[in-house]
Amino acid sequence: MIFDADGTTIDAFHAVEQSFLRHGMALGDLERFQKRRKLFKYLGGLREFPNNLRRQFGKQSRKHLLSTLTEFYRYEASLYPGIESLLRTLLATPDVRIGMVTRNVTMEPEETLSRLFRRHGIDTREFDFLLCLPLREDKTPHFRRTRERYAVNPARAYACGDEYSDYRAAIGAAMCPFVVAYGAEDRLRLKDAFDVPEECIVPSPEEFCSRLLHALDLPSPRNPEQG
């Protein structure tokens, strides 16, 4: 199982929102954020755009914002409900390989993620892999190489994410995709703008945990009788 970080396991919107506020900027609400095109997500809507653009202009301004975001991730950011329990279950299950391939934007992202997960009682050193990629790098070859490295049958290989690019990478690596609709994109945008099949879209963190455990034939914490 290949996990994504921001917007899938980690509540990235809240982290970015709070970091923006500390620099006198605003993102708007999650619903509006999810509907924006990727290029404009972090510039805000019509109400927020002029002020955000002015405050983000300049190398030093962006550096200070990135530093604030990094600190927030390390000391305050949270996992979505159910993710901690899910990871504990998977780490304790023999023959299940799990790890993370992410394009996290913080400084020294491996250290940042390690600290965040450690606060939730998860040691990332127990993951089989943790890959932090540059922002524009395609995940597809990394998904494929990771699956091949552990000799996992494509029918038993899963990858998750909150953007169309995550879905495309999973399909391109012959893996089964989970696309969550509580991160960067909402259900309608994933379905209508990107033609992601409804059956692949997961509406909530709790539903994501339940579906993945079911796919791996593991009992769901909400219903121990369910396979």
mmCIF file with all atom_site columns, C-alpha atoms in Angstrom:
data_model
loop_
_atom_site.group_PDB
_atom_site.id
_atom_site.type_symbol
_atom_site.label_atom_id
_atom_site.label_alt_id
_atom_site.label_comp_id
_atom_site.label_asym_id
_atom_site.label_entity_id
_atom_site.label_seq_id
_atom_site.pdbx_PDB_ins_code
_atom_site.Cartn_x
_atom_site.Cartn_y
_atom_site.Cartn_z
_atom_site.occupancy
_atom_site.B_iso_or_equiv
_atom_site.pdbx_formal_charge
_atom_site.auth_seq_id
_atom_site.auth_comp_id
_atom_site.auth_asym_id
_atom_site.auth_atom_id
_atom_site.pdbx_PDB_model_num
ATOM 1   C CA . MET A 1 1   ? 0.000   0.000  0.000   1.00 0.00 ? 1   MET A CA 1
ATOM 2   C CA . ILE A 1 2   ? 1.450   3.343  -1.078  1.00 0.00 ? 2   ILE A CA 1
ATOM 3   C CA . PHE A 1 3   ? 0.176   6.267  0.954   1.00 0.00 ? 3   PHE A CA 1
ATOM 4   C CA . ASP A 1 4   ? 0.116   9.937  0.033   1.00 0.00 ? 4   ASP A CA 1
ATOM 5   C CA . ALA A 1 5   ? 0.794   12.507 2.764   1.00 0.00 ? 5   ALA A CA 1
ATOM 6   C CA . ASP A 1 6   ? -0.843  15.905 2.235   1.00 0.00 ? 6   ASP A CA 1
ATOM 7   C CA . GLY A 1 7   ? -4.610  15.861 1.914   1.00 0.00 ? 7   GLY A CA 1
ATOM 8   C CA . THR A 1 8   ? -4.849  12.073 2.273   1.00 0.00 ? 8   THR A CA 1
ATOM 9   C CA . THR A 1 9   ? -3.297  11.083 5.597   1.00 0.00 ? 9   THR A CA 1
ATOM 10  C CA . ILE A 1 10  ? -2.428  14.588 6.870   1.00 0.00 ? 10  ILE A CA 1
ATOM 11  C CA . ASP A 1 11  ? -4.892  17.472 7.182   1.00 0.00 ? 11  ASP A CA 1
ATOM 12  C CA . ALA A 1 12  ? -2.827  19.708 4.916   1.00 0.00 ? 12  ALA A CA 1
ATOM 13  C CA . PHE A 1 13  ? -5.567  22.294 4.346   1.00 0.00 ? 13  PHE A CA 1
ATOM 14  C CA . HIS A 1 14  ? -5.692  23.186 8.036   1.00 0.00 ? 14  HIS A CA 1
ATOM 15  C CA . ALA A 1 15  ? -1.896  23.386 8.178   1.00 0.00 ? 15  ALA A CA 1
ATOM 16  C CA . VAL A 1 16  ? -1.687  25.716 5.185   1.00 0.00 ? 16  VAL A CA 1
ATOM 17  C CA . GLU A 1 17  ? -4.684  27.763 6.352   1.00 0.00 ? 17  GLU A CA 1
ATOM 18  C CA . GLN A 1 18  ? -3.152  28.393 9.776   1.00 0.00 ? 18  GLN A CA 1
ATOM 19  C CA . SER A 1 19  ? 0.265   29.173 8.290   1.00 0.00 ? 19  SER A CA 1
ATOM 20  C CA . PHE A 1 20  ? -1.333  31.697 5.940   1.00 0.00 ? 20  PHE A CA 1
ATOM 21  C CA . LEU A 1 21  ? -3.206  33.342 8.788   1.00 0.00 ? 21  LEU A CA 1
ATOM 22  C CA . ARG A 1 22  ? 0.039   33.835 10.694  1.00 0.00 ? 22  ARG A CA 1
ATOM 23  C CA . HIS A 1 23  ? 1.283   35.858 7.728   1.00 0.00 ? 23  HIS A CA 1
ATOM 24  C CA . GLY A 1 24  ? -1.893  37.925 7.363   1.00 0.00 ? 24  GLY A CA 1
ATOM 25  C CA . MET A 1 25  ? -3.311  35.875 4.474   1.00 0.00 ? 25  MET A CA 1
ATOM 26  C CA . ALA A 1 26  ? -6.393  33.719 3.965   1.00 0.00 ? 26  ALA A CA 1
ATOM 27  C CA . LEU A 1 27  ? -7.265  30.674 1.860   1.00 0.00 ? 27  LEU A CA 1
ATOM 28  C CA . GLY A 1 28  ? -11.017 30.837 2.156   1.00 0.00 ? 28  GLY A CA 1
ATOM 29  C CA . ASP A 1 29  ? -13.033 27.803 3.187   1.00 0.00 ? 29  ASP A CA 1
ATOM 30  C CA . LEU A 1 30  ? -12.249 24.217 2.191   1.00 0.00 ? 30  LEU A CA 1
ATOM 31  C CA . GLU A 1 31  ? -15.190 23.996 -0.215  1.00 0.00 ? 31  GLU A CA 1
ATOM 32  C CA . ARG A 1 32  ? -13.967 26.940 -2.295  1.00 0.00 ? 32  ARG A CA 1
ATOM 33  C CA . PHE A 1 33  ? -10.351 25.787 -2.047  1.00 0.00 ? 33  PHE A CA 1
ATOM 34  C CA . GLN A 1 34  ? -11.235 22.382 -3.535  1.00 0.00 ? 34  GLN A CA 1
ATOM 35  C CA . LYS A 1 35  ? -13.005 23.919 -6.528  1.00 0.00 ? 35  LYS A CA 1
ATOM 36  C CA . ARG A 1 36  ? -10.079 26.113 -7.624  1.00 0.00 ? 36  ARG A CA 1
ATOM 37  C CA . ARG A 1 37  ? -7.698  25.139 -10.386 1.00 0.00 ? 37  ARG A CA 1
ATOM 38  C CA . LYS A 1 38  ? -4.361  23.939 -9.045  1.00 0.00 ? 38  LYS A CA 1
ATOM 39  C CA . LEU A 1 39  ? -2.500  27.074 -10.128 1.00 0.00 ? 39  LEU A CA 1
ATOM 40  C CA . PHE A 1 40  ? -4.783  29.290 -8.012  1.00 0.00 ? 40  PHE A CA 1
ATOM 41  C CA . LYS A 1 41  ? -5.406  27.108 -4.953  1.00 0.00 ? 41  LYS A CA 1
ATOM 42  C CA . TYR A 1 42  ? -2.849  28.884 -2.791  1.00 0.00 ? 42  TYR A CA 1
ATOM 43  C CA . LEU A 1 43  ? -3.584  32.377 -4.093  1.00 0.00 ? 43  LEU A CA 1
ATOM 44  C CA . GLY A 1 44  ? -7.121  32.331 -2.749  1.00 0.00 ? 44  GLY A CA 1
ATOM 45  C CA . GLY A 1 45  ? -10.376 33.312 -4.390  1.00 0.00 ? 45  GLY A CA 1
ATOM 46  C CA . LEU A 1 46  ? -11.458 36.734 -5.608  1.00 0.00 ? 46  LEU A CA 1
ATOM 47  C CA . ARG A 1 47  ? -11.693 38.001 -2.056  1.00 0.00 ? 47  ARG A CA 1
ATOM 48  C CA . GLU A 1 48  ? -8.281  36.748 -0.939  1.00 0.00 ? 48  GLU A CA 1
ATOM 49  C CA . PHE A 1 49  ? -6.260  36.983 -4.152  1.00 0.00 ? 49  PHE A CA 1
ATOM 50  C CA . PRO A 1 50  ? -4.999  40.626 -4.064  1.00 0.00 ? 50  PRO A CA 1
ATOM 51  C CA . ASN A 1 51  ? -3.734  40.491 -0.480  1.00 0.00 ? 51  ASN A CA 1
ATOM 52  C CA . ASN A 1 52  ? -2.272  36.976 -0.817  1.00 0.00 ? 52  ASN A CA 1
ATOM 53  C CA . LEU A 1 53  ? -0.455  37.815 -4.031  1.00 0.00 ? 53  LEU A CA 1
ATOM 54  C CA . ARG A 1 54  ? 1.060   40.942 -2.496  1.00 0.00 ? 54  ARG A CA 1
ATOM 55  C CA . ARG A 1 55  ? 2.242   39.097 0.605   1.00 0.00 ? 55  ARG A CA 1
ATOM 56  C CA . GLN A 1 56  ? 3.642   36.111 -1.317  1.00 0.00 ? 56  GLN A CA 1
ATOM 57  C CA . PHE A 1 57  ? 5.556   38.272 -3.760  1.00 0.00 ? 57  PHE A CA 1
ATOM 58  C CA . GLY A 1 58  ? 9.307   38.085 -3.215  1.00 0.00 ? 58  GLY A CA 1
ATOM 59  C CA . LYS A 1 59  ? 11.739  35.313 -2.326  1.00 0.00 ? 59  LYS A CA 1
ATOM 60  C CA . GLN A 1 60  ? 12.013  36.244 1.362   1.00 0.00 ? 60  GLN A CA 1
ATOM 61  C CA . SER A 1 61  ? 8.239   36.321 1.828   1.00 0.00 ? 61  SER A CA 1
ATOM 62  C CA . ARG A 1 62  ? 7.888   32.832 0.376   1.00 0.00 ? 62  ARG A CA 1
ATOM 63  C CA . LYS A 1 63  ? 10.818  31.593 2.472   1.00 0.00 ? 63  LYS A CA 1
ATOM 64  C CA . HIS A 1 64  ? 9.223   32.887 5.688   1.00 0.00 ? 64  HIS A CA 1
ATOM 65  C CA . LEU A 1 65  ? 5.893   31.319 4.763   1.00 0.00 ? 65  LEU A CA 1
ATOM 66  C CA . LEU A 1 66  ? 7.574   27.982 4.037   1.00 0.00 ? 66  LEU A CA 1
ATOM 67  C CA . SER A 1 67  ? 9.382   28.142 7.381   1.00 0.00 ? 67  SER A CA 1
ATOM 68  C CA . THR A 1 68  ? 6.086   28.754 9.199   1.00 0.00 ? 68  THR A CA 1
ATOM 69  C CA . LEU A 1 69  ? 4.420   25.878 7.343   1.00 0.00 ? 69  LEU A CA 1
ATOM 70  C CA . THR A 1 70  ? 7.301   23.556 8.221   1.00 0.00 ? 70  THR A CA 1
ATOM 71  C CA . GLU A 1 71  ? 7.073   24.451 11.902  1.00 0.00 ? 71  GLU A CA 1
ATOM 72  C CA . PHE A 1 72  ? 3.309   23.946 11.891  1.00 0.00 ? 72  PHE A CA 1
ATOM 73  C CA . TYR A 1 73  ? 3.679   20.496 10.315  1.00 0.00 ? 73  TYR A CA 1
ATOM 74  C CA . ARG A 1 74  ? 6.316   19.446 12.812  1.00 0.00 ? 74  ARG A CA 1
ATOM 75  C CA . TYR A 1 75  ? 4.596   20.638 15.984  1.00 0.00 ? 75  TYR A CA 1
ATOM 76  C CA . GLU A 1 76  ? 0.871   21.100 15.330  1.00 0.00 ? 76  GLU A CA 1
ATOM 77  C CA . ALA A 1 77  ? -0.459  19.426 12.155  1.00 0.00 ? 77  ALA A CA 1
ATOM 78  C CA . SER A 1 78  ? -2.725  16.406 12.554  1.00 0.00 ? 78  SER A CA 1
ATOM 79  C CA . LEU A 1 79  ? -3.524  13.153 10.819  1.00 0.00 ? 79  LEU A CA 1
ATOM 80  C CA . TYR A 1 80  ? -7.086  12.696 9.648   1.00 0.00 ? 80  TYR A CA 1
ATOM 81  C CA . PRO A 1 81  ? -9.424  10.690 11.920  1.00 0.00 ? 81  PRO A CA 1
ATOM 82  C CA . GLY A 1 82  ? -8.755  6.961  11.779  1.00 0.00 ? 82  GLY A CA 1
ATOM 83  C CA . ILE A 1 83  ? -5.402  7.205  9.983   1.00 0.00 ? 83  ILE A CA 1
ATOM 84  C CA . GLU A 1 84  ? -3.298  6.573  13.080  1.00 0.00 ? 84  GLU A CA 1
ATOM 85  C CA . SER A 1 85  ? -5.249  3.419  13.905  1.00 0.00 ? 85  SER A CA 1
ATOM 86  C CA . LEU A 1 86  ? -5.109  2.292  10.273  1.00 0.00 ? 86  LEU A CA 1
ATOM 87  C CA . LEU A 1 87  ? -1.337  2.646  10.111  1.00 0.00 ? 87  LEU A CA 1
ATOM 88  C CA . ARG A 1 88  ? -0.878  0.784  13.397  1.00 0.00 ? 88  ARG A CA 1
ATOM 89  C CA . THR A 1 89  ? -3.007  -2.070 12.082  1.00 0.00 ? 89  THR A CA 1
ATOM 90  C CA . LEU A 1 90  ? -1.114  -2.306 8.807   1.00 0.00 ? 90  LEU A CA 1
ATOM 91  C CA . LEU A 1 91  ? 2.311   -2.098 10.454  1.00 0.00 ? 91  LEU A CA 1
ATOM 92  C CA . ALA A 1 92  ? 1.344   -4.964 12.739  1.00 0.00 ? 92  ALA A CA 1
ATOM 93  C CA . THR A 1 93  ? 0.055   -7.150 9.892   1.00 0.00 ? 93  THR A CA 1
ATOM 94  C CA . PRO A 1 94  ? 2.526   -9.678 8.460   1.00 0.00 ? 94  PRO A CA 1
ATOM 95  C CA . ASP A 1 95  ? 3.081   -9.681 4.687   1.00 0.00 ? 95  ASP A CA 1
ATOM 96  C CA . VAL A 1 96  ? 1.612   -6.182 4.201   1.00 0.00 ? 96  VAL A CA 1
ATOM 97  C CA . ARG A 1 97  ? 4.089   -3.702 2.750   1.00 0.00 ? 97  ARG A CA 1
ATOM 98  C CA . ILE A 1 98  ? 3.330   -0.041 3.397   1.00 0.00 ? 98  ILE A CA 1
ATOM 99  C CA . GLY A 1 99  ? 5.095   3.234  2.791   1.00 0.00 ? 99  GLY A CA 1
ATOM 100 C CA . MET A 1 100 ? 4.723   6.743  1.473   1.00 0.00 ? 100 MET A CA 1
ATOM 101 C CA . VAL A 1 101 ? 5.454   8.513  -1.801  1.00 0.00 ? 101 VAL A CA 1
ATOM 102 C CA . THR A 1 102 ? 4.758   12.220 -1.454  1.00 0.00 ? 102 THR A CA 1
ATOM 103 C CA . ARG A 1 103 ? 5.496   15.675 -2.803  1.00 0.00 ? 103 ARG A CA 1
ATOM 104 C CA . ASN A 1 104 ? 5.396   17.391 0.587   1.00 0.00 ? 104 ASN A CA 1
ATOM 105 C CA . VAL A 1 105 ? 6.339   21.076 0.307   1.00 0.00 ? 105 VAL A CA 1
ATOM 106 C CA . THR A 1 106 ? 7.977   21.653 3.700   1.00 0.00 ? 106 THR A CA 1
ATOM 107 C CA . MET A 1 107 ? 11.674  22.089 4.429   1.00 0.00 ? 107 MET A CA 1
ATOM 108 C CA . GLU A 1 108 ? 13.541  18.786 4.861   1.00 0.00 ? 108 GLU A CA 1
ATOM 109 C CA . PRO A 1 109 ? 10.281  16.882 4.256   1.00 0.00 ? 109 PRO A CA 1
ATOM 110 C CA . GLU A 1 110 ? 11.480  13.490 5.509   1.00 0.00 ? 110 GLU A CA 1
ATOM 111 C CA . GLU A 1 111 ? 12.403  15.020 8.872   1.00 0.00 ? 111 GLU A CA 1
ATOM 112 C CA . THR A 1 112 ? 9.172   17.018 8.933   1.00 0.00 ? 112 THR A CA 1
ATOM 113 C CA . LEU A 1 113 ? 7.008   13.966 8.277   1.00 0.00 ? 113 LEU A CA 1
ATOM 114 C CA . SER A 1 114 ? 8.947   11.853 10.758  1.00 0.00 ? 114 SER A CA 1
ATOM 115 C CA . ARG A 1 115 ? 8.278   14.402 13.490  1.00 0.00 ? 115 ARG A CA 1
ATOM 116 C CA . LEU A 1 116 ? 4.612   14.722 12.608  1.00 0.00 ? 116 LEU A CA 1
ATOM 117 C CA . PHE A 1 117 ? 3.981   10.979 12.619  1.00 0.00 ? 117 PHE A CA 1
ATOM 118 C CA . ARG A 1 118 ? 6.076   10.525 15.764  1.00 0.00 ? 118 ARG A CA 1
ATOM 119 C CA . ARG A 1 119 ? 3.713   12.871 17.617  1.00 0.00 ? 119 ARG A CA 1
ATOM 120 C CA . HIS A 1 120 ? 0.948   10.419 16.695  1.00 0.00 ? 120 HIS A CA 1
ATOM 121 C CA . GLY A 1 121 ? 2.921   7.408  17.919  1.00 0.00 ? 121 GLY A CA 1
ATOM 122 C CA . ILE A 1 122 ? 3.950   6.253  14.423  1.00 0.00 ? 122 ILE A CA 1
ATOM 123 C CA . ASP A 1 123 ? 7.630   5.638  13.686  1.00 0.00 ? 123 ASP A CA 1
ATOM 124 C CA . THR A 1 124 ? 8.228   6.208  9.965   1.00 0.00 ? 124 THR A CA 1
ATOM 125 C CA . ARG A 1 125 ? 11.336  4.004  10.226  1.00 0.00 ? 125 ARG A CA 1
ATOM 126 C CA . GLU A 1 126 ? 8.905   1.100  10.408  1.00 0.00 ? 126 GLU A CA 1
ATOM 127 C CA . PHE A 1 127 ? 7.610   1.945  6.925   1.00 0.00 ? 127 PHE A CA 1
ATOM 128 C CA . ASP A 1 128 ? 9.028   -0.159 4.118   1.00 0.00 ? 128 ASP A CA 1
ATOM 129 C CA . PHE A 1 129 ? 9.759   3.034  2.178   1.00 0.00 ? 129 PHE A CA 1
ATOM 130 C CA . LEU A 1 130 ? 9.412   6.813  2.420   1.00 0.00 ? 130 LEU A CA 1
ATOM 131 C CA . LEU A 1 131 ? 10.046  8.819  -0.750  1.00 0.00 ? 131 LEU A CA 1
ATOM 132 C CA . CYS A 1 132 ? 9.797   12.615 -0.851  1.00 0.00 ? 132 CYS A CA 1
ATOM 133 C CA . LEU A 1 133 ? 9.728   13.834 -4.449  1.00 0.00 ? 133 LEU A CA 1
ATOM 134 C CA . PRO A 1 134 ? 10.193  17.284 -6.012  1.00 0.00 ? 134 PRO A CA 1
ATOM 135 C CA . LEU A 1 135 ? 6.899   19.099 -6.567  1.00 0.00 ? 135 LEU A CA 1
ATOM 136 C CA . ARG A 1 136 ? 6.631   18.511 -10.309 1.00 0.00 ? 136 ARG A CA 1
ATOM 137 C CA . GLU A 1 137 ? 7.975   14.953 -10.402 1.00 0.00 ? 137 GLU A CA 1
ATOM 138 C CA . ASP A 1 138 ? 5.639   12.228 -11.662 1.00 0.00 ? 138 ASP A CA 1
ATOM 139 C CA . LYS A 1 139 ? 4.894   9.504  -9.112  1.00 0.00 ? 139 LYS A CA 1
ATOM 140 C CA . THR A 1 140 ? 4.219   6.818  -11.730 1.00 0.00 ? 140 THR A CA 1
ATOM 141 C CA . PRO A 1 141 ? 7.753   5.401  -12.116 1.00 0.00 ? 141 PRO A CA 1
ATOM 142 C CA . HIS A 1 142 ? 8.241   5.441  -8.350  1.00 0.00 ? 142 HIS A CA 1
ATOM 143 C CA . PHE A 1 143 ? 4.991   3.542  -7.838  1.00 0.00 ? 143 PHE A CA 1
ATOM 144 C CA . ARG A 1 144 ? 6.015   0.974  -10.446 1.00 0.00 ? 144 ARG A CA 1
ATOM 145 C CA . ARG A 1 145 ? 9.543   0.503  -9.108  1.00 0.00 ? 145 ARG A CA 1
ATOM 146 C CA . THR A 1 146 ? 8.280   0.151  -5.544  1.00 0.00 ? 146 THR A CA 1
ATOM 147 C CA . ARG A 1 147 ? 5.716   -2.478 -6.546  1.00 0.00 ? 147 ARG A CA 1
ATOM 148 C CA . GLU A 1 148 ? 8.324   -4.398 -8.545  1.00 0.00 ? 148 GLU A CA 1
ATOM 149 C CA . ARG A 1 149 ? 10.919  -4.112 -5.784  1.00 0.00 ? 149 ARG A CA 1
ATOM 150 C CA . TYR A 1 150 ? 8.678   -5.992 -3.361  1.00 0.00 ? 150 TYR A CA 1
ATOM 151 C CA . ALA A 1 151 ? 7.342   -8.358 -6.056  1.00 0.00 ? 151 ALA A CA 1
ATOM 152 C CA . VAL A 1 152 ? 3.724   -7.446 -5.329  1.00 0.00 ? 152 VAL A CA 1
ATOM 153 C CA . ASN A 1 153 ? 1.014   -8.777 -7.624  1.00 0.00 ? 153 ASN A CA 1
ATOM 154 C CA . PRO A 1 154 ? -0.592  -5.710 -9.299  1.00 0.00 ? 154 PRO A CA 1
ATOM 155 C CA . ALA A 1 155 ? -4.007  -7.055 -8.279  1.00 0.00 ? 155 ALA A CA 1
ATOM 156 C CA . ARG A 1 156 ? -2.893  -6.760 -4.640  1.00 0.00 ? 156 ARG A CA 1
ATOM 157 C CA . ALA A 1 157 ? -1.188  -3.376 -4.983  1.00 0.00 ? 157 ALA A CA 1
ATOM 158 C CA . TYR A 1 158 ? -2.917  -0.161 -3.875  1.00 0.00 ? 158 TYR A CA 1
ATOM 159 C CA . ALA A 1 159 ? -2.087  3.537  -3.950  1.00 0.00 ? 159 ALA A CA 1
ATOM 160 C CA . CYS A 1 160 ? -3.974  6.536  -2.588  1.00 0.00 ? 160 CYS A CA 1
ATOM 161 C CA . GLY A 1 161 ? -4.005  10.272 -3.117  1.00 0.00 ? 161 GLY A CA 1
ATOM 162 C CA . ASP A 1 162 ? -6.204  13.360 -3.219  1.00 0.00 ? 162 ASP A CA 1
ATOM 163 C CA . GLU A 1 163 ? -5.466  14.598 -6.747  1.00 0.00 ? 163 GLU A CA 1
ATOM 164 C CA . TYR A 1 164 ? -6.032  13.399 -10.278 1.00 0.00 ? 164 TYR A CA 1
ATOM 165 C CA . SER A 1 165 ? -2.261  12.992 -10.728 1.00 0.00 ? 165 SER A CA 1
ATOM 166 C CA . ASP A 1 166 ? -2.282  10.401 -7.924  1.00 0.00 ? 166 ASP A CA 1
ATOM 167 C CA . TYR A 1 167 ? -5.051  8.459  -9.655  1.00 0.00 ? 167 TYR A CA 1
ATOM 168 C CA . ARG A 1 168 ? -3.209  8.635  -12.982 1.00 0.00 ? 168 ARG A CA 1
ATOM 169 C CA . ALA A 1 169 ? 0.050   7.446  -11.355 1.00 0.00 ? 169 ALA A CA 1
ATOM 170 C CA . ALA A 1 170 ? -1.649  4.454  -9.749  1.00 0.00 ? 170 ALA A CA 1
ATOM 171 C CA . ILE A 1 171 ? -3.295  3.412  -13.017 1.00 0.00 ? 171 ILE A CA 1
ATOM 172 C CA . GLY A 1 172 ? -0.025  3.936  -14.886 1.00 0.00 ? 172 GLY A CA 1
ATOM 173 C CA . ALA A 1 173 ? 1.773   1.643  -12.441 1.00 0.00 ? 173 ALA A CA 1
ATOM 174 C CA . ALA A 1 174 ? -0.949  -1.043 -12.749 1.00 0.00 ? 174 ALA A CA 1
ATOM 175 C CA . MET A 1 175 ? -2.122  -0.485 -9.176  1.00 0.00 ? 175 MET A CA 1
ATOM 176 C CA . CYS A 1 176 ? -5.600  -0.173 -7.688  1.00 0.00 ? 176 CYS A CA 1
ATOM 177 C CA . PRO A 1 177 ? -6.350  3.520  -6.893  1.00 0.00 ? 177 PRO A CA 1
ATOM 178 C CA . PHE A 1 178 ? -8.068  5.188  -3.960  1.00 0.00 ? 178 PHE A CA 1
ATOM 179 C CA . VAL A 1 179 ? -8.814  8.880  -4.586  1.00 0.00 ? 179 VAL A CA 1
ATOM 180 C CA . VAL A 1 180 ? -10.036 10.787 -1.550  1.00 0.00 ? 180 VAL A CA 1
ATOM 181 C CA . ALA A 1 181 ? -12.437 13.719 -1.887  1.00 0.00 ? 181 ALA A CA 1
ATOM 182 C CA . TYR A 1 182 ? -11.604 15.482 1.383   1.00 0.00 ? 182 TYR A CA 1
ATOM 183 C CA . GLY A 1 183 ? -8.200  16.910 0.372   1.00 0.00 ? 183 GLY A CA 1
ATOM 184 C CA . ALA A 1 184 ? -7.234  19.070 -2.604  1.00 0.00 ? 184 ALA A CA 1
ATOM 185 C CA . GLU A 1 185 ? -10.220 18.149 -4.797  1.00 0.00 ? 185 GLU A CA 1
ATOM 186 C CA . ASP A 1 186 ? -13.878 17.455 -4.048  1.00 0.00 ? 186 ASP A CA 1
ATOM 187 C CA . ARG A 1 187 ? -15.942 14.602 -5.481  1.00 0.00 ? 187 ARG A CA 1
ATOM 188 C CA . LEU A 1 188 ? -17.610 16.621 -8.252  1.00 0.00 ? 188 LEU A CA 1
ATOM 189 C CA . ARG A 1 189 ? -14.333 18.081 -9.517  1.00 0.00 ? 189 ARG A CA 1
ATOM 190 C CA . LEU A 1 190 ? -12.641 14.655 -9.515  1.00 0.00 ? 190 LEU A CA 1
ATOM 191 C CA . LYS A 1 191 ? -15.601 13.130 -11.311 1.00 0.00 ? 191 LYS A CA 1
ATOM 192 C CA . ASP A 1 192 ? -16.599 15.878 -13.748 1.00 0.00 ? 192 ASP A CA 1
ATOM 193 C CA . ALA A 1 193 ? -13.306 17.632 -14.507 1.00 0.00 ? 193 ALA A CA 1
ATOM 194 C CA . PHE A 1 194 ? -11.017 14.602 -14.470 1.00 0.00 ? 194 PHE A CA 1
ATOM 195 C CA . ASP A 1 195 ? -13.349 11.672 -15.222 1.00 0.00 ? 195 ASP A CA 1
ATOM 196 C CA . VAL A 1 196 ? -12.269 9.721  -12.152 1.00 0.00 ? 196 VAL A CA 1
ATOM 197 C CA . PRO A 1 197 ? -14.754 6.834  -11.764 1.00 0.00 ? 197 PRO A CA 1
ATOM 198 C CA . GLU A 1 198 ? -17.211 7.339  -8.925  1.00 0.00 ? 198 GLU A CA 1
ATOM 199 C CA . GLU A 1 199 ? -16.267 3.927  -7.527  1.00 0.00 ? 199 GLU A CA 1
ATOM 200 C CA . CYS A 1 200 ? -12.665 5.065  -6.944  1.00 0.00 ? 200 CYS A CA 1
ATOM 201 C CA . ILE A 1 201 ? -13.604 8.232  -5.044  1.00 0.00 ? 201 ILE A CA 1
ATOM 202 C CA . VAL A 1 202 ? -13.693 8.062  -1.244  1.00 0.00 ? 202 VAL A CA 1
ATOM 203 C CA . PRO A 1 203 ? -15.715 10.764 0.568   1.00 0.00 ? 203 PRO A CA 1
ATOM 204 C CA . SER A 1 204 ? -14.176 10.722 4.066   1.00 0.00 ? 204 SER A CA 1
ATOM 205 C CA . PRO A 1 205 ? -11.127 9.540  6.037   1.00 0.00 ? 205 PRO A CA 1
ATOM 206 C CA . GLU A 1 206 ? -13.260 7.022  7.900   1.00 0.00 ? 206 GLU A CA 1
ATOM 207 C CA . GLU A 1 207 ? -14.568 5.560  4.647   1.00 0.00 ? 207 GLU A CA 1
ATOM 208 C CA . PHE A 1 208 ? -11.043 5.401  3.245   1.00 0.00 ? 208 PHE A CA 1
ATOM 209 C CA . CYS A 1 209 ? -9.832  3.417  6.265   1.00 0.00 ? 209 CYS A CA 1
ATOM 210 C CA . SER A 1 210 ? -12.809 1.077  6.052   1.00 0.00 ? 210 SER A CA 1
ATOM 211 C CA . ARG A 1 211 ? -12.417 0.448  2.313   1.00 0.00 ? 211 ARG A CA 1
ATOM 212 C CA . LEU A 1 212 ? -8.698  -0.217 2.531   1.00 0.00 ? 212 LEU A CA 1
ATOM 213 C CA . LEU A 1 213 ? -9.054  -2.638 5.422   1.00 0.00 ? 213 LEU A CA 1
ATOM 214 C CA . HIS A 1 214 ? -11.809 -4.429 3.514   1.00 0.00 ? 214 HIS A CA 1
ATOM 215 C CA . ALA A 1 215 ? -9.594  -4.637 0.411   1.00 0.00 ? 215 ALA A CA 1
ATOM 216 C CA . LEU A 1 216 ? -6.835  -6.206 2.519   1.00 0.00 ? 216 LEU A CA 1
ATOM 217 C CA . ASP A 1 217 ? -9.242  -8.627 4.223   1.00 0.00 ? 217 ASP A CA 1
ATOM 218 C CA . LEU A 1 218 ? -8.676  -6.992 7.597   1.00 0.00 ? 218 LEU A CA 1
ATOM 219 C CA . PRO A 1 219 ? -11.435 -6.214 10.109  1.00 0.00 ? 219 PRO A CA 1
ATOM 220 C CA . SER A 1 220 ? -12.623 -2.633 10.338  1.00 0.00 ? 220 SER A CA 1
ATOM 221 C CA . PRO A 1 221 ? -12.415 -1.059 13.831  1.00 0.00 ? 221 PRO A CA 1
ATOM 222 C CA . ARG A 1 222 ? -15.997 0.188  13.352  1.00 0.00 ? 222 ARG A CA 1
ATOM 223 C CA . ASN A 1 223 ? -17.297 -3.306 12.687  1.00 0.00 ? 223 ASN A CA 1
ATOM 224 C CA . PRO A 1 224 ? -15.044 -6.199 13.772  1.00 0.00 ? 224 PRO A CA 1
ATOM 225 C CA . GLU A 1 225 ? -17.360 -8.678 12.021  1.00 0.00 ? 225 GLU A CA 1
ATOM 226 C CA . GLN A 1 226 ? -16.747 -7.077 8.616   1.00 0.00 ? 226 GLN A CA 1
ATOM 227 C CA . GLY A 1 227 ? -13.996 -8.669 6.529   1.00 0.00 ? 227 GLY A CA 1
#
